[in-house]
Every structure is written in C-alpha cells, then in structure tokens.
PDB file of C-alpha atoms in Angstrom:
ATOM      1  CA  THR A   1       0.141  -0.079  -0.104  1.00 92.00           C
ATOM      2  CA  VAL A   2       0.850   3.691  -0.315  1.00 93.00           C
ATOM      3  CA  TYR A   3       1.028   3.804   3.525  1.00 94.00           C
ATOM      4  CA  GLU A   4       3.564   0.950   3.816  1.00 96.00           C
ATOM      5  CA  GLY A   5       5.773   2.633   1.148  1.00 96.00           C
ATOM      6  CA  MET A   6       5.747   5.899   3.108  1.00 97.00           C
ATOM      7  CA  ARG A   7       6.463   3.816   6.143  1.00 97.00           C
ATOM      8  CA  LEU A   8       9.467   2.082   4.856  1.00 97.00           C
ATOM      9  CA  ALA A   9      10.692   5.216   3.029  1.00 97.00           C
ATOM     10  CA  ALA A  10      10.748   7.045   6.441  1.00 97.00           C
ATOM     11  CA  VAL A  11      13.860   5.231   7.464  1.00 97.00           C
ATOM     12  CA  PRO A  12      16.225   6.580   4.659  1.00 97.00           C
ATOM     13  CA  CYS A  13      14.195  10.029   5.115  1.00 97.00           C
ATOM     14  CA  LEU A  14      15.477  10.133   8.781  1.00 96.00           C
ATOM     15  CA  ALA A  15      18.879   9.105   7.930  1.00 97.00           C
ATOM     16  CA  ALA A  16      19.132  11.519   5.299  1.00 97.00           C
ATOM     17  CA  ILE A  17      17.867  14.196   7.810  1.00 95.00           C
ATOM     18  CA  LYS A  18      20.579  13.175  10.293  1.00 95.00           C
ATOM     19  CA  MET A  19      23.275  13.544   7.713  1.00 96.00           C
ATOM     20  CA  CYS A  20      22.134  17.170   6.836  1.00 95.00           C
ATOM     21  CA  GLN A  21      22.691  18.285  10.520  1.00 93.00           C
ATOM     22  CA  SER A  22      26.533  17.626  10.055  1.00 93.00           C
ATOM     23  CA  ASP A  23      26.795  18.260   6.377  1.00 95.00           C
ATOM     24  CA  PRO A  24      24.736  20.865   4.915  1.00 92.00           C
ATOM     25  CA  SER A  25      25.584  19.738   1.377  1.00 94.00           C
ATOM     26  CA  LYS A  26      23.301  16.653   2.073  1.00 95.00           C
ATOM     27  CA  CYS A  27      20.366  18.922   2.920  1.00 94.00           C
ATOM     28  CA  GLU A  28      18.899  19.274  -0.561  1.00 94.00           C
ATOM     29  CA  THR A  29      19.062  15.429  -1.016  1.00 95.00           C
ATOM     30  CA  ALA A  30      17.309  15.138   2.312  1.00 96.00           C
ATOM     31  CA  PHE A  31      14.596  17.559   1.237  1.00 95.00           C
ATOM     32  CA  LEU A  32      13.851  15.738  -2.071  1.00 95.00           C
ATOM     33  CA  LEU A  33      13.961  12.308  -0.594  1.00 96.00           C
ATOM     34  CA  CYS A  34      11.642  13.342   2.242  1.00 96.00           C
ATOM     35  CA  ALA A  35       9.188  15.457   0.114  1.00 95.00           C
ATOM     36  CA  LEU A  36       8.868  12.746  -2.507  1.00 96.00           C
ATOM     37  CA  SER A  37       8.315   9.777  -0.227  1.00 97.00           C
ATOM     38  CA  GLN A  38       6.370  11.554   2.700  1.00 97.00           C
ATOM     39  CA  VAL A  39       4.647  14.552   1.056  1.00 96.00           C
ATOM     40  CA  THR A  40       3.951  13.814  -2.458  1.00 96.00           C
ATOM     41  CA  PRO A  41       1.988  10.469  -2.026  1.00 97.00           C
ATOM     42  CA  VAL A  42      -0.512  12.552   0.346  1.00 96.00           C
ATOM     43  CA  GLN A  43      -0.624  15.475  -2.063  1.00 95.00           C
ATOM     44  CA  MET A  44      -1.492  13.173  -5.096  1.00 95.00           C
ATOM     45  CA  THR A  45      -4.778  12.325  -3.361  1.00 96.00           C
ATOM     46  CA  GLY A  46      -5.924  15.787  -3.685  1.00 96.00           C
ATOM     47  CA  ILE A  47      -6.122  16.300  -0.026  1.00 96.00           C
ATOM     48  CA  ASN A  48      -5.114  19.732   1.406  1.00 97.00           C
ATOM     49  CA  LEU A  49      -1.867  19.196   3.203  1.00 97.00           C
ATOM     50  CA  TYR A  50      -2.581  22.333   5.346  1.00 97.00           C
ATOM     51  CA  ASP A  51      -6.108  21.009   6.376  1.00 98.00           C
ATOM     52  CA  VAL A  52      -6.679  17.265   5.857  1.00 97.00           C
ATOM     53  CA  ARG A  53     -10.445  17.766   6.240  1.00 97.00           C
ATOM     54  CA  GLU A  54     -10.563  19.433   2.803  1.00 96.00           C
ATOM     55  CA  LYS A  55      -9.562  18.877  -0.654  1.00 97.00           C
ATOM     56  CA  CYS A  56      -6.924  21.228  -2.211  1.00 97.00           C
ATOM     57  CA  LYS A  57      -9.020  23.792  -3.795  1.00 94.00           C
ATOM     58  CA  VAL A  58      -6.430  26.313  -5.197  1.00 92.00           C
ATOM     59  CA  PRO A  59      -3.102  24.581  -5.872  1.00 90.00           C
ATOM     60  CA  PRO A  60      -0.317  24.799  -4.802  1.00 87.00           C
ATOM     61  CA  LEU A  61      -1.348  26.478  -1.413  1.00 91.00           C
ATOM     62  CA  CYS A  62      -4.831  25.010  -1.503  1.00 94.00           C
ATOM     63  CA  TYR A  63      -6.342  28.325  -0.122  1.00 91.00           C
ATOM     64  CA  ASP A  64      -8.032  31.072  -1.958  1.00 90.00           C
ATOM     65  CA  PHE A  65      -6.283  34.162  -1.038  1.00 90.00           C
ATOM     66  CA  SER A  66      -8.003  36.402  -3.754  1.00 91.00           C
ATOM     67  CA  LEU A  67      -9.617  38.743  -1.151  1.00 93.00           C
ATOM     68  CA  THR A  68      -6.542  38.941   0.906  1.00 91.00           C
ATOM     69  CA  GLU A  69      -4.583  39.849  -2.079  1.00 92.00           C
ATOM     70  CA  GLN A  70      -7.077  42.467  -3.222  1.00 94.00           C
ATOM     71  CA  PHE A  71      -7.035  44.042   0.059  1.00 95.00           C
ATOM     72  CA  LEU A  72      -3.227  44.114   0.693  1.00 94.00           C
ATOM     73  CA  ARG A  73      -2.966  45.380  -2.930  1.00 94.00           C
ATOM     74  CA  ASP A  74      -5.519  48.257  -2.499  1.00 95.00           C
ATOM     75  CA  PRO A  75      -3.471  51.695  -2.850  1.00 95.00           C
ATOM     76  CA  LYS A  76      -5.096  52.982   0.354  1.00 96.00           C
ATOM     77  CA  VAL A  77      -3.653  49.879   2.175  1.00 96.00           C
ATOM     78  CA  THR A  78      -0.270  50.027   0.895  1.00 96.00           C
ATOM     79  CA  ASP A  79      -0.038  53.680   1.471  1.00 96.00           C
ATOM     80  CA  ALA A  80      -1.234  53.033   5.270  1.00 97.00           C
ATOM     81  CA  LEU A  81       1.382  50.048   5.463  1.00 96.00           C
ATOM     82  CA  GLY A  82       4.197  51.885   3.702  1.00 96.00           C
ATOM     83  CA  THR A  83       4.426  49.214   1.286  1.00 94.00           C
ATOM     84  CA  THR A  84       3.647  51.203  -1.867  1.00 93.00           C
ATOM     85  CA  GLY A  85       5.806  49.958  -4.837  1.00 92.00           C
ATOM     86  CA  HIS A  86       5.727  46.312  -3.380  1.00 90.00           C
ATOM     87  CA  GLN A  87       3.254  43.835  -4.481  1.00 85.00           C
ATOM     88  CA  TRP A  88       2.023  41.512  -1.893  1.00 87.00           C
ATOM     89  CA  SER A  89       1.552  37.575  -2.862  1.00 85.00           C
ATOM     90  CA  SER A  90       0.605  34.855  -0.706  1.00 86.00           C
ATOM     91  CA  CYS A  91       3.782  32.759  -1.369  1.00 87.00           C
ATOM     92  CA  ASN A  92       6.777  33.627  -3.640  1.00 86.00           C
ATOM     93  CA  MET A  93       7.955  30.385  -4.896  1.00 86.00           C
ATOM     94  CA  LYS A  94      11.286  31.639  -5.987  1.00 89.00           C
ATOM     95  CA  VAL A  95      12.082  32.543  -2.286  1.00 89.00           C
ATOM     96  CA  ASN A  96      10.475  29.353  -1.056  1.00 87.00           C
ATOM     97  CA  SER A  97      12.826  27.267  -3.083  1.00 88.00           C
ATOM     98  CA  GLN A  98      15.780  29.195  -1.504  1.00 88.00           C
ATOM     99  CA  PHE A  99      14.746  27.573   1.941  1.00 88.00           C
ATOM    100  CA  HIS A 100      14.445  23.971   0.807  1.00 83.00           C
ATOM    101  CA  THR A 101      17.850  23.000   2.524  1.00 84.00           C
ATOM    102  CA  ASP A 102      16.859  24.749   5.692  1.00 89.00           C
ATOM    103  CA  TRP A 103      13.558  22.491   5.916  1.00 88.00           C
ATOM    104  CA  MET A 104      15.778  19.490   6.975  1.00 91.00           C
ATOM    105  CA  GLN A 105      17.907  21.322   9.584  1.00 88.00           C
ATOM    106  CA  HIS A 106      16.881  21.421  13.352  1.00 85.00           C
ATOM    107  CA  PHE A 107      16.681  24.951  14.605  1.00 77.00           C
ATOM    108  CA  GLU A 108      16.348  24.086  18.229  1.00 79.00           C
ATOM    109  CA  VAL A 109      19.600  25.661  19.308  1.00 80.00           C
ATOM    110  CA  GLY A 110      18.100  29.047  20.177  1.00 89.00           C
ATOM    111  CA  PHE A 111      15.278  27.822  22.408  1.00 93.00           C
ATOM    112  CA  PRO A 112      17.318  26.718  25.497  1.00 94.00           C
ATOM    113  CA  ALA A 113      19.102  30.019  25.761  1.00 93.00           C
ATOM    114  CA  MET A 114      15.679  31.990  25.333  1.00 95.00           C
ATOM    115  CA  LEU A 115      13.845  29.800  27.922  1.00 96.00           C
ATOM    116  CA  GLU A 116      16.799  30.224  30.330  1.00 94.00           C
ATOM    117  CA  ALA A 117      16.829  33.840  30.008  1.00 96.00           C
ATOM    118  CA  GLY A 118      13.109  33.955  30.927  1.00 96.00           C
ATOM    119  CA  ILE A 119      11.619  34.290  27.242  1.00 96.00           C
ATOM    120  CA  ARG A 120       8.436  32.313  27.117  1.00 95.00           C
ATOM    121  CA  VAL A 121       8.148  29.995  23.963  1.00 95.00           C
ATOM    122  CA  LEU A 122       4.848  28.892  22.588  1.00 96.00           C
ATOM    123  CA  ILE A 123       4.983  26.187  19.864  1.00 96.00           C
ATOM    124  CA  TYR A 124       1.608  25.463  18.414  1.00 97.00           C
ATOM    125  CA  ALA A 125      -0.075  23.333  15.721  1.00 98.00           C
ATOM    126  CA  GLY A 126      -3.494  23.036  14.375  1.00 98.00           C
ATOM    127  CA  GLU A 127      -4.578  19.152  14.899  1.00 98.00           C
ATOM    128  CA  MET A 128      -5.631  19.026  11.163  1.00 98.00           C
ATOM    129  CA  ASP A 129      -2.271  20.191   9.637  1.00 98.00           C
ATOM    130  CA  TYR A 130      -0.358  17.524   7.755  1.00 98.00           C
ATOM    131  CA  ILE A 131       2.522  19.470   6.706  1.00 95.00           C
ATOM    132  CA  CYS A 132       3.390  20.878  10.031  1.00 95.00           C
ATOM    133  CA  ASN A 133       1.631  18.271  12.041  1.00 97.00           C
ATOM    134  CA  TYR A 134       1.102  18.394  15.786  1.00 98.00           C
ATOM    135  CA  MET A 135       2.763  14.996  16.373  1.00 97.00           C
ATOM    136  CA  GLY A 136       5.976  15.980  14.972  1.00 95.00           C
ATOM    137  CA  ASN A 137       6.074  19.411  16.620  1.00 95.00           C
ATOM    138  CA  LYS A 138       5.181  17.683  20.007  1.00 98.00           C
ATOM    139  CA  ALA A 139       7.818  15.020  19.553  1.00 96.00           C
ATOM    140  CA  TRP A 140      10.545  17.677  19.257  1.00 94.00           C
ATOM    141  CA  THR A 141       9.448  19.666  22.092  1.00 96.00           C
ATOM    142  CA  LEU A 142       9.654  16.802  24.151  1.00 97.00           C
ATOM    143  CA  ALA A 143      13.027  15.690  22.901  1.00 95.00           C
ATOM    144  CA  LEU A 144      14.391  19.433  23.374  1.00 95.00           C
ATOM    145  CA  PRO A 145      17.413  19.321  25.440  1.00 94.00           C
ATOM    146  CA  TRP A 146      17.352  22.187  28.043  1.00 95.00           C
ATOM    147  CA  ALA A 147      17.251  22.899  31.706  1.00 96.00           C
ATOM    148  CA  GLY A 148      13.435  22.330  31.941  1.00 97.00           C
ATOM    149  CA  GLN A 149      13.366  19.245  29.782  1.00 98.00           C
ATOM    150  CA  THR A 150      12.486  16.863  32.873  1.00 98.00           C
ATOM    151  CA  ALA A 151       9.716  19.088  34.067  1.00 98.00           C
ATOM    152  CA  PHE A 152       8.238  19.544  30.424  1.00 98.00           C
ATOM    153  CA  GLN A 153       8.268  15.866  29.747  1.00 98.00           C
ATOM    154  CA  ALA A 154       6.506  15.268  33.323  1.00 98.00           C
ATOM    155  CA  ALA A 155       3.924  17.808  32.614  1.00 98.00           C
ATOM    156  CA  GLU A 156       0.380  16.498  31.849  1.00 98.00           C
ATOM    157  CA  ASP A 157      -1.353  17.057  28.625  1.00 98.00           C
ATOM    158  CA  ARG A 158      -4.559  18.938  29.688  1.00 98.00           C
ATOM    159  CA  PRO A 159      -7.571  20.357  28.109  1.00 98.00           C
ATOM    160  CA  TRP A 160      -7.272  23.874  26.838  1.00 97.00           C
ATOM    161  CA  THR A 161     -10.298  25.928  26.818  1.00 97.00           C
ATOM    162  CA  VAL A 162     -11.528  29.143  25.369  1.00 97.00           C
ATOM    163  CA  GLY A 163     -14.455  30.512  26.925  1.00 92.00           C
ATOM    164  CA  ALA A 164     -16.518  27.498  27.973  1.00 92.00           C
ATOM    165  CA  GLU A 165     -15.270  25.673  24.869  1.00 94.00           C
ATOM    166  CA  LYS A 166     -12.528  22.945  24.725  1.00 96.00           C
ATOM    167  CA  ALA A 167     -10.274  24.481  22.017  1.00 98.00           C
ATOM    168  CA  GLY A 168      -7.292  22.137  22.324  1.00 98.00           C
ATOM    169  CA  ILE A 169      -4.640  20.277  24.354  1.00 98.00           C
ATOM    170  CA  VAL A 170      -1.915  21.912  26.004  1.00 97.00           C
ATOM    171  CA  ARG A 171       1.337  20.862  27.932  1.00 98.00           C
ATOM    172  CA  GLY A 172       3.679  23.451  29.584  1.00 97.00           C
ATOM    173  CA  ALA A 173       6.598  23.855  32.178  1.00 98.00           C
ATOM    174  CA  LYS A 174       9.214  26.243  32.745  1.00 97.00           C
ATOM    175  CA  GLY A 175       8.108  28.689  30.194  1.00 97.00           C
ATOM    176  CA  LEU A 176       7.870  26.264  27.375  1.00 97.00           C
ATOM    177  CA  THR A 177       4.199  25.544  26.293  1.00 97.00           C
ATOM    178  CA  PHE A 178       3.052  23.065  23.472  1.00 97.00           C
ATOM    179  CA  LEU A 179      -0.423  23.822  22.180  1.00 97.00           C
ATOM    180  CA  GLN A 180      -2.531  21.200  19.830  1.00 98.00           C
ATOM    181  CA  VAL A 181      -5.256  23.472  18.572  1.00 98.00           C
ATOM    182  CA  ALA A 182      -8.599  21.753  17.804  1.00 98.00           C
ATOM    183  CA  ASN A 183     -10.662  21.932  14.727  1.00 98.00           C
ATOM    184  CA  ALA A 184      -7.638  23.979  12.900  1.00 98.00           C
ATOM    185  CA  GLY A 185      -5.402  23.297  10.166  1.00 98.00           C
ATOM    186  CA  HIS A 186      -2.121  25.322   9.293  1.00 97.00           C
ATOM    187  CA  MET A 187      -3.906  28.544   9.375  1.00 95.00           C
ATOM    188  CA  VAL A 188      -4.906  28.588  12.927  1.00 97.00           C
ATOM    189  CA  PRO A 189      -6.248  32.316  12.947  1.00 95.00           C
ATOM    190  CA  LEU A 190      -8.307  31.611   9.736  1.00 94.00           C
ATOM    191  CA  ASP A 191      -9.799  28.432  11.279  1.00 96.00           C
ATOM    192  CA  GLN A 192     -10.125  29.437  14.987  1.00 97.00           C
ATOM    193  CA  PRO A 193      -9.708  33.070  15.165  1.00 96.00           C
ATOM    194  CA  GLU A 194     -10.692  33.441  18.880  1.00 96.00           C
ATOM    195  CA  ALA A 195      -8.557  30.531  19.875  1.00 97.00           C
ATOM    196  CA  ALA A 196      -5.642  32.125  18.024  1.00 97.00           C
ATOM    197  CA  LEU A 197      -5.980  35.300  19.945  1.00 96.00           C
ATOM    198  CA  ALA A 198      -6.458  33.328  23.268  1.00 96.00           C
ATOM    199  CA  MET A 199      -3.298  31.115  22.573  1.00 93.00           C
ATOM    200  CA  LEU A 200      -0.999  34.300  22.635  1.00 88.00           C
ATOM    201  CA  ASN A 201      -1.996  34.526  26.317  1.00 81.00           C
ATOM    202  CA  THR A 202      -1.492  30.865  27.253  1.00 70.00           C
TER     203      THR A 202
END
C-alpha cells in the first residue's frame, strides 16, 4: 500500500535528515527524498496538506487568497502600511525554493538560551495540519534538551479551553508551552480566530 511505502521510506528519510545536520551539502538530497516519499503521496490524493479535512481547492497552497490579495494590494492599504511599490503575494515560490535546504535542519539551538533567559516560548499546531503536524511538533518539544526538559516531559497534557469550549490540548512547564489547537489546520487564525487570539495569552 501507499502507507506501507511511506512508512518504509521514512527510514532513509530520517537517515538523510540526520546527515544534513552535520553536512549541509546533504540537505537538498534530504529535502527531495523526504518530500517525494512523505509529502507527494498525500498530495497526490488531492487532500489539502494544510488541512486534511478538505480537498486542495487552489493549488499549490490550497487556499483562495484572492480577497486578501485584493485588500493588501489596494493603494489605500499599501499607503497606510508603507508598502507602496511592493506587490503582496501569498507565497513567492522563488524565495520559498531558496529555503529548501533549511527545511531539513533543526533550529532548536536558540530555544534553550531563550527559555533560560526567561523568554516564554509557545509552539502550536492545528490538529488537522499534515505539513506541520502536531505529532512532529510535540515530539521535538519533548526531545528538546534544555534545563526544563524533565519538567516539561513530566507535565500532563490537559484540555485547553477558550471561553467554556474545549479548544485544544496544552502542555507546559518552565516557560515552554506546546499547544495542539482543535478543529484547525495550518492557518489557525483563519480556522479558529478566537482561539488564535487566546493562545497568545497561554
């Protein structure tokens, strides 16, 4: 099955990611290997990688940003924002492609110093996002080596509520918080605007 193929391909994908950490010249290969084996099969089903509840309506990003684009290109808005002469786009694929090698590198090095300096860190993910899924994000927060790691690992996952409604699952200790946002994909503020505002105070 496709699933079995993806599961088997995860082994060389993870090995390539590991090589990328010590040899940046291996990162493009890791990106291609992992994208082809772990992303493309799902993408080929027509599912929205950013919200698995939906089909991809407007490839490649799957969302219709036409109203946002219209608003952010309005001369009155560009004048107010000081962006006159620049054209907003939802994603510049030329710029995006320049970050491919970064995707396979870990960037956890800054978090321990921030946490130990008393800067609170919130890592969140919409539970319906495939591309930046909550399982992977939770796994790296649990594995993050820092002074509060033991306390964070020992903390309980508990319901997170907004108003009187359950809005997700939260875990936190010593300034690090991981939040799994319910009924949301990649675009948490689009899917759950009230929860997105509330999470900034979590």
